[in-house]
XYZ file of C-alpha atoms in Angstrom:
543
model
C 0.000 0.000 0.000
C 1.466 3.346 -1.064
C 1.586 6.341 1.336
C -1.263 7.992 -0.580
C -3.390 4.873 -0.292
C -2.620 4.734 3.435
C -3.792 8.327 3.851
C -7.033 7.554 2.009
C -7.595 4.463 4.136
C -6.858 6.446 7.336
C -9.345 9.156 6.329
C -11.977 6.489 5.732
C -11.333 4.977 9.174
C -11.510 8.392 10.873
C -14.834 9.130 9.161
C -16.183 5.737 10.223
C -15.115 6.222 13.866
C -16.527 9.761 14.000
C -19.818 8.507 12.575
C -19.854 5.676 15.123
C -19.226 8.121 17.991
C -22.055 10.364 16.832
C -24.390 7.390 16.838
C -23.175 6.243 20.285
C -23.622 9.724 21.772
C -27.147 9.944 20.366
C -27.991 6.594 21.975
C -26.561 7.742 25.328
C -28.628 10.918 25.144
C -31.844 9.020 24.361
C -34.023 9.149 27.474
C -36.596 6.652 26.156
C -34.706 3.703 24.639
C -36.689 1.072 22.731
C -36.927 -2.037 24.920
C -39.293 -4.013 22.698
C -36.783 -6.752 21.800
C -35.252 -6.789 25.305
C -38.677 -7.282 26.853
C -39.527 -10.082 24.421
C -36.265 -11.858 25.209
C -36.833 -11.393 28.955
C -40.230 -13.062 28.842
C -39.062 -15.664 26.356
C -36.392 -16.733 28.855
C -39.038 -17.169 31.554
C -37.818 -14.391 33.877
C -39.866 -12.863 36.729
C -42.200 -10.140 35.303
C -41.949 -8.178 38.577
C -38.231 -7.650 38.056
C -38.526 -6.460 34.439
C -38.167 -2.763 35.321
C -34.948 -3.264 37.284
C -33.607 -5.561 34.566
C -34.166 -2.892 31.895
C -32.658 -0.127 34.083
C -29.557 -2.243 34.729
C -29.353 -3.052 31.028
C -29.516 0.659 30.117
C -26.816 1.510 32.660
C -24.490 -1.230 31.420
C -25.002 -0.306 27.790
C -24.394 3.382 28.508
C -21.120 2.574 30.287
C -20.047 0.352 27.382
C -20.902 3.052 24.835
C -19.047 5.707 26.857
C -15.977 3.494 27.007
C -16.233 2.798 23.283
C -16.432 6.544 22.558
C -13.222 7.127 24.556
C -11.455 4.313 22.728
C -12.615 5.635 19.362
C -11.424 9.159 20.198
C -7.992 7.805 21.108
C -7.889 5.821 17.875
C -8.902 8.916 15.886
C -6.073 10.865 17.521
C -3.551 8.195 16.532
C -4.919 8.020 13.007
C -4.565 11.798 12.597
C -0.948 11.616 13.703
C -0.349 8.865 11.144
C -2.073 10.915 8.440
C 0.169 13.935 9.183
C 3.231 11.711 8.869
C 2.222 10.237 5.520
C 1.117 13.632 4.195
C 4.577 15.094 4.861
C 6.194 12.007 3.348
C 4.209 12.198 0.101
C 4.181 15.973 -0.291
C 7.078 15.981 -2.711
C 5.821 12.876 -4.538
C 2.150 13.824 -4.964
C 1.306 15.337 -8.294
C -1.895 16.167 -10.019
C -2.729 13.821 -12.866
C -1.587 15.141 -16.234
C -3.138 13.675 -19.362
C -1.120 13.884 -22.601
C -2.131 16.506 -25.126
C -4.027 15.348 -28.145
C -5.839 16.798 -31.091
C -9.240 18.378 -31.489
C -12.241 16.753 -29.814
C -14.468 14.582 -31.975
C -17.813 15.959 -33.099
C -19.608 13.351 -30.953
C -17.759 14.417 -27.797
C -18.378 18.064 -28.670
C -22.134 17.402 -28.922
C -22.124 15.736 -25.502
C -20.186 18.694 -24.119
C -22.582 21.221 -25.631
C -25.512 19.428 -23.998
C -23.718 19.366 -20.638
C -22.630 23.034 -20.738
C -26.040 24.295 -21.824
C -27.748 22.734 -18.814
C -28.185 24.727 -15.609
C -25.501 24.100 -12.961
C -24.130 25.526 -9.695
C -20.524 25.002 -8.529
C -19.568 24.306 -4.912
C -16.497 23.383 -2.824
C -13.193 21.944 -3.998
C -12.545 18.241 -3.520
C -9.424 16.202 -4.236
C -10.038 12.591 -5.192
C -7.214 10.094 -4.718
C -7.241 7.146 -7.106
C -6.164 3.658 -5.973
C -2.738 4.159 -7.595
C -2.114 7.347 -5.591
C -2.874 9.806 -8.386
C -4.763 12.887 -7.204
C -7.553 14.470 -9.214
C -8.696 17.986 -8.344
C -12.474 18.384 -8.619
C -15.347 20.579 -7.528
C -18.774 19.630 -6.287
C -21.422 20.667 -8.751
C -25.213 20.634 -8.925
C -26.559 19.559 -12.306
C -29.821 18.279 -13.709
C -30.116 14.465 -13.632
C -30.025 14.225 -17.425
C -27.014 16.527 -17.938
C -24.060 14.089 -17.565
C -23.667 11.355 -20.188
C -23.212 7.773 -18.996
C -21.680 4.993 -21.070
C -24.981 3.180 -21.600
C -28.640 4.039 -22.041
C -30.555 3.543 -18.786
C -33.579 2.051 -20.567
C -32.067 -0.270 -23.190
C -28.512 -0.661 -21.784
C -27.142 -0.223 -25.270
C -24.006 1.967 -25.591
C -24.789 5.683 -25.553
C -24.454 7.342 -28.953
C -21.293 9.457 -29.092
C -19.778 8.022 -25.900
C -16.027 7.363 -26.353
C -15.160 4.030 -27.944
C -11.977 2.011 -28.347
C -10.278 1.305 -31.680
C -12.443 -1.789 -32.179
C -15.615 0.291 -31.735
C -16.511 -0.899 -28.229
C -17.347 1.456 -25.353
C -14.308 2.402 -23.281
C -16.190 1.736 -20.037
C -14.730 -1.522 -18.729
C -18.120 -2.664 -17.430
C -20.391 -4.118 -20.111
C -23.927 -3.102 -19.142
C -25.239 -4.241 -22.516
C -24.573 -7.924 -21.784
C -24.153 -8.068 -17.997
C -27.619 -8.895 -16.624
C -26.441 -8.498 -13.021
C -25.192 -4.992 -13.794
C -28.537 -4.111 -15.384
C -30.402 -5.415 -12.344
C -28.123 -3.360 -10.098
C -29.062 -0.208 -12.032
C -32.769 -0.941 -11.616
C -32.522 -1.768 -7.913
C -30.586 1.383 -7.061
C -33.054 3.445 -9.098
C -36.035 1.929 -7.291
C -34.751 3.279 -3.957
C -32.486 6.142 -4.977
C -31.293 7.646 -1.693
C -28.431 9.340 0.165
C -26.013 6.487 -0.571
C -25.517 8.168 -3.951
C -24.257 11.274 -2.117
C -21.471 9.327 -0.437
C -19.744 8.723 -3.749
C -20.913 11.206 -6.408
C -20.181 10.412 -10.069
C -16.973 11.972 -11.410
C -17.574 13.856 -14.638
C -15.150 15.538 -17.047
C -15.741 19.019 -18.432
C -16.932 17.243 -21.579
C -19.901 15.893 -19.594
C -18.555 12.332 -19.809
C -19.114 10.216 -16.665
C -15.728 8.666 -16.025
C -16.632 7.077 -12.684
C -20.124 6.235 -11.440
C -21.924 5.202 -14.629
C -24.161 2.821 -12.692
C -25.253 5.569 -10.299
C -25.800 7.987 -13.186
C -28.067 5.557 -15.041
C -29.941 4.783 -11.806
C -30.243 8.518 -11.176
C -31.885 9.091 -14.542
C -34.283 6.182 -14.069
C -35.187 7.436 -10.587
C -35.929 10.890 -12.000
C -38.234 9.411 -14.639
C -39.970 7.065 -12.194
C -40.234 9.508 -9.296
C -38.212 7.285 -6.949
C -35.639 9.916 -5.955
C -37.586 11.539 -3.103
C -35.257 10.229 -0.379
C -32.213 11.447 -2.296
C -33.667 14.930 -2.778
C -34.585 15.223 0.910
C -31.085 14.219 2.038
C -29.433 16.473 -0.539
C -31.429 19.400 0.806
C -30.416 18.565 4.368
C -26.705 18.136 3.570
C -26.359 20.800 0.891
C -24.118 23.152 2.898
C -21.474 20.427 3.296
C -20.716 20.784 -0.409
C -20.339 24.561 -0.431
C -23.826 25.054 -1.818
C -27.032 26.579 -0.475
C -30.564 25.288 -0.193
C -31.762 28.080 -2.486
C -29.501 26.662 -5.235
C -31.850 23.695 -5.538
C -34.894 25.753 -6.516
C -34.049 25.997 -10.224
C -33.669 22.228 -10.681
C -36.335 19.638 -11.331
C -34.153 16.663 -10.387
C -30.885 18.080 -9.002
C -27.900 15.770 -8.746
C -24.574 16.202 -6.981
C -21.505 15.324 -9.051
C -17.757 15.935 -8.912
C -16.469 17.764 -11.983
C -12.759 17.470 -12.748
C -10.943 20.830 -12.742
C -8.583 20.057 -15.604
C -9.669 19.681 -19.205
C -9.566 16.095 -20.391
C -6.916 15.933 -23.056
C -6.261 13.011 -25.333
C -8.415 10.016 -26.069
C -10.594 8.382 -23.423
C -9.318 4.845 -22.824
C -10.517 1.657 -21.148
C -7.398 1.708 -18.967
C -8.341 5.162 -17.699
C -11.889 4.086 -16.800
C -10.580 0.965 -15.052
C -8.200 3.130 -13.011
C -11.062 5.310 -11.791
C -13.388 2.398 -11.131
C -10.967 0.036 -9.416
C -12.479 0.563 -5.955
C -15.949 -0.155 -7.264
C -14.751 -3.339 -8.881
C -13.219 -4.466 -5.613
C -16.524 -3.924 -3.850
C -18.387 -5.866 -6.513
C -15.887 -8.707 -6.456
C -16.087 -8.848 -2.648
C -19.735 -9.927 -2.870
C -19.037 -12.132 -5.868
C -16.122 -13.729 -4.038
C -18.348 -14.396 -1.036
C -20.970 -16.052 -3.263
C -18.282 -18.149 -4.931
C -16.673 -19.206 -1.641
C -20.090 -20.193 -0.275
C -20.257 -23.030 -2.806
C -17.117 -24.615 -1.328
C -18.405 -24.750 2.256
C -19.677 -27.986 3.737
C -21.454 -28.606 7.019
C -18.234 -29.605 8.784
C -16.541 -26.309 7.929
C -19.598 -24.309 8.956
C -19.793 -26.188 12.254
C -16.151 -25.348 12.949
C -16.789 -21.647 12.287
C -20.069 -21.604 14.210
C -18.307 -23.031 17.281
C -16.527 -19.673 17.607
C -19.857 -17.880 17.999
C -21.313 -19.916 20.873
C -19.679 -17.868 23.625
C -21.232 -14.573 22.529
C -24.736 -13.171 22.953
C -24.425 -11.165 19.724
C -22.063 -10.780 16.790
C -21.279 -7.311 18.162
C -19.779 -8.868 21.272
C -17.517 -11.030 19.131
C -16.439 -8.027 17.069
C -15.456 -6.152 20.242
C -13.222 -9.030 21.411
C -9.793 -8.920 19.707
C -8.825 -12.409 20.852
C -12.150 -13.830 19.719
C -11.853 -12.100 16.332
C -8.390 -13.538 15.755
C -9.607 -17.057 16.642
C -12.559 -16.525 14.320
C -10.271 -15.446 11.457
C -8.064 -18.509 12.112
C -11.155 -20.689 11.606
C -11.908 -18.865 8.350
C -8.368 -19.567 7.165
C -8.650 -23.222 8.179
C -11.925 -23.489 6.239
C -10.281 -22.003 3.150
C -12.575 -18.958 3.129
C -9.626 -16.552 3.198
C -5.909 -17.061 2.716
C -3.382 -16.435 5.457
C -1.922 -13.634 3.331
C -5.353 -11.956 3.126
C -6.160 -11.642 6.825
C -4.479 -8.226 7.133
C -7.119 -6.656 4.900
C -9.881 -7.931 7.201
C -8.374 -6.943 10.575
C -7.811 -3.595 12.284
C -4.571 -2.740 14.023
C -6.032 -3.814 17.402
C -6.800 -7.311 16.099
C -10.576 -6.907 15.716
C -12.393 -7.331 12.418
C -12.789 -4.214 10.283
C -15.979 -3.449 8.340
C -14.714 -5.274 5.243
C -13.975 -8.372 7.302
C -17.371 -8.314 9.005
C -19.277 -7.855 5.760
C -17.316 -10.497 3.870
C -17.480 -13.273 6.475
C -21.152 -12.666 7.260
C -21.994 -12.689 3.542
C -20.103 -15.953 3.033
C -21.980 -17.676 5.861
C -25.501 -16.494 5.015
C -24.770 -17.351 1.389
C -25.076 -21.028 2.370
C -28.792 -20.593 3.123
C -30.011 -17.572 1.120
C -30.562 -16.815 -2.540
C -28.378 -14.178 -4.203
C -31.074 -11.489 -4.136
C -31.305 -11.753 -0.360
C -27.504 -11.909 0.006
C -27.249 -8.555 -1.755
C -30.211 -7.046 0.107
C -28.631 -7.877 3.451
C -25.457 -6.006 2.465
C -27.038 -2.647 3.308
C -28.245 -0.486 6.152
C -31.071 -2.297 7.937
C -30.151 -5.616 6.398
C -26.868 -6.045 8.260
C -28.555 -6.471 11.665
C -30.693 -9.250 10.220
C -27.642 -10.805 8.585
C -25.868 -11.006 11.947
C -28.930 -12.708 13.439
C -28.880 -15.340 10.686
C -25.135 -15.882 11.182
C -25.741 -16.703 14.865
C -28.246 -19.378 13.781
C -26.277 -20.559 10.755
C -25.611 -24.159 11.797
C -29.227 -25.309 12.375
C -30.331 -23.378 9.276
C -27.719 -25.132 7.122
C -28.566 -28.509 8.614
C -32.255 -27.972 7.906
C -31.598 -27.004 4.292
C -30.123 -30.472 3.794
C -33.084 -32.396 5.258
C -34.918 -32.563 1.943
C -37.835 -30.645 0.487
C -40.516 -32.166 2.712
C -39.001 -30.908 5.986
C -36.771 -28.040 4.861
C -38.100 -24.536 5.489
C -35.420 -22.830 3.388
C -38.021 -21.486 0.937
C -40.041 -19.947 3.771
C -36.819 -18.600 5.316
C -35.862 -16.732 2.142
C -39.357 -15.292 1.791
C -39.339 -14.258 5.461
C -35.902 -12.596 5.148
C -37.184 -10.609 2.181
C -40.129 -9.372 4.261
C -37.999 -8.588 7.344
C -35.488 -6.584 5.312
C -38.273 -4.652 3.575
C -39.639 -3.651 6.994
C -36.189 -2.812 8.389
C -35.474 -0.512 5.455
C -38.882 1.206 5.549
C -39.724 1.671 9.217
C -41.317 5.040 8.535
C -43.881 3.227 6.354
C -44.028 -0.160 8.074
C -43.383 0.098 11.851
C -43.545 -3.692 12.148
C -44.001 -6.881 10.138
C -47.745 -6.990 10.821
C -48.193 -3.592 9.149
C -46.234 -4.781 6.122
C -48.245 -8.009 5.797
C -51.496 -6.064 6.114
C -50.729 -4.378 2.774
C -52.265 -7.196 0.751
C -51.876 -5.356 -2.567
C -48.093 -5.723 -2.295
C -48.317 -9.456 -2.809
C -51.106 -9.947 -5.332
C -52.029 -13.612 -5.393
C -48.842 -14.793 -3.655
C -49.395 -13.389 -0.179
C -47.098 -15.109 2.370
C -48.720 -17.840 4.449
C -49.087 -17.556 8.227
C -45.932 -19.563 8.973
C -43.778 -17.348 6.711
C -45.281 -14.251 8.346
C -44.445 -15.564 11.834
C -40.914 -16.405 10.756
C -40.477 -12.900 9.302
C -41.630 -11.379 12.596
C -39.108 -13.439 14.568
C -36.296 -12.547 12.171
C -37.157 -8.868 12.540
C -37.991 -8.724 16.271
C -36.204 -11.457 18.177
C -32.740 -11.108 19.731
C -29.781 -12.919 18.176
C -29.348 -15.526 20.901
C -33.075 -16.211 21.316
C -33.506 -16.556 17.545
C -30.532 -18.940 17.307
C -31.977 -21.055 20.139
C -35.395 -21.174 18.498
C -33.910 -22.206 15.134
C -31.873 -24.917 16.848
C -34.972 -26.388 18.495
C -37.050 -26.114 15.318
C -34.292 -27.711 13.251
C -33.983 -30.623 15.689
C -37.726 -31.239 15.584
C -37.837 -31.188 11.784
C -34.809 -33.465 11.578
C -36.420 -36.088 13.817
C -39.591 -36.064 11.718
C -37.584 -36.176 8.484
C -35.924 -39.342 9.816
C -39.344 -40.875 10.468
C -39.312 -40.551 14.252
C -42.794 -41.089 15.695
C -44.470 -38.651 18.067
C -45.916 -40.713 20.932
C -48.744 -38.271 21.481
C -49.694 -37.880 17.828
C -49.326 -41.549 17.096
C -47.369 -40.755 13.951
C -44.740 -38.495 12.386
C -45.431 -34.801 12.975
C -45.753 -32.767 9.788
C -43.532 -29.836 8.862
C -46.525 -27.459 9.049
C -47.431 -28.615 12.560
C -43.824 -28.397 13.782
C -43.317 -24.921 12.405
C -46.568 -23.596 13.816
C -45.582 -25.003 17.213
C -42.002 -23.736 17.297
C -42.668 -20.367 15.695
C -45.673 -19.506 17.815
C -44.937 -16.211 19.523
C -47.980 -16.257 21.773
C -47.804 -19.836 23.038
C -45.723 -20.083 26.192
C -43.899 -23.120 27.544
C -46.654 -23.392 30.163
C -49.257 -23.772 27.409
C -47.199 -26.532 25.790
C -46.722 -28.378 29.093
C -50.429 -28.054 29.838
C -51.263 -29.624 26.482
C -48.803 -32.453 27.088
C -50.209 -33.000 30.602
C -53.716 -33.186 29.161
C -52.634 -35.832 26.653
C -50.872 -37.735 29.419
C -54.035 -37.729 31.535
C -56.027 -39.038 28.585
C -53.585 -41.905 28.106
C -53.657 -42.705 31.841
C -57.472 -42.834 31.748
C -57.406 -45.121 28.727
C -54.926 -47.467 30.452
C -56.947 -47.473 33.698
C -60.146 -48.223 31.775
C -58.467 -51.089 29.919
C -57.105 -52.556 33.170
C -60.486 -52.267 34.834
C -62.132 -54.137 31.983
C -59.422 -56.797 32.116
C -59.841 -57.247 35.884
C -63.604 -57.281 35.562
């Protein structure tokens, strides 16, 4: 890693820690914390209802102390990072140069037409911003407000065919190294981002040359245009309005736009031909992110139950995945298991660990994605890799072993189909709490499902995935999996006089209302019936 890359990485870590501290401080300041899940877990574990208030107060106090300690540790880490950044900045000062592109001839008529369209559109310029490429090259830019349709992406957002006039290579192919015309996954990504176009697009604005050519962020640009046409950019516009001053712009600047978009425009004129190598250089980080998910999906196919069991054994000593992530020794043991299972190489572990030995965000996301990939379809894998979905992903990781075992029991007793449907529902609720405060509200919207409305069992499973604590959910899945396994193997239920069906088992184990007392009462009633039958038979025999 070059000094410039180290600085960029350090800045990313500082931003992450500062964001984490802001969130922790907000939680500490919250006078009315949400105890819904805590209360459910408390009753689920059979604790004394009279002591619930004290339990919650003690829980709040402990969590506040832990958050306060974490804030202090983060602040110390930020201080150290800043010292490191100063060191590397001084070291690279003489080496850092602004990218210079070789001179070339006159621009083609096609590029000139794209430029004319871009320059004629309304725009407002904001703050300066220097972008550092993966190879250490620095590009000076400025934030700029433009209309959604002003920049030109490599492909048409409707047909995915190459955009007319966009730079091409000598063989006539688009210079963008990602082939949206033939890559169905890339097309689907454009549509999905457009369907919920939000503030994530502000975190990494497209980089555009003065010609109006999008050199980095073609996916986001196409999604942006689709969102503008479909009216799915409301969340983005609201967040842009709220954050506008961070970019050296004012809220009043937005008034003259129909669908304003934030971009980064390069300061220097683009000189010379646009090349595939140049696009690849700008997009290298994006490709790494894409390949991280793809790598996780690929690795998933090599995992067997034995490897998963070995990894899952590292999770048993923790209430939540968060507790594991806070334990440096536990994280290092966990990573050792991943290496043993062939999920990562020994030479790769550095990119997944922080300097204190705990897993960094990349490590958490990658390993969680690999594990849930053994039980979920690819759509759900990708949906979980987002805000709202990550909490659910951690819950599934805690229950991974029984879920994997159940998937292998065969169609008749596997609930993998229901699990995937339930995850889809739970994530939809988690991402849209302002619309759906809970799973019940989501399921009540019958028009969302048409003729394929989820059955009662899937709805209950979705509620547990969304509401229940990690440990309680893992315990419930373990018990459910064991019951289904016994029935799949033909084990008779002495009270039913036969093998219990999957439907009956799932209704019993997923029931949120039915307490253990209710179950024992039912069993006692059946026992009494059997005793009466035996007594009656003996009486007849004696008589």
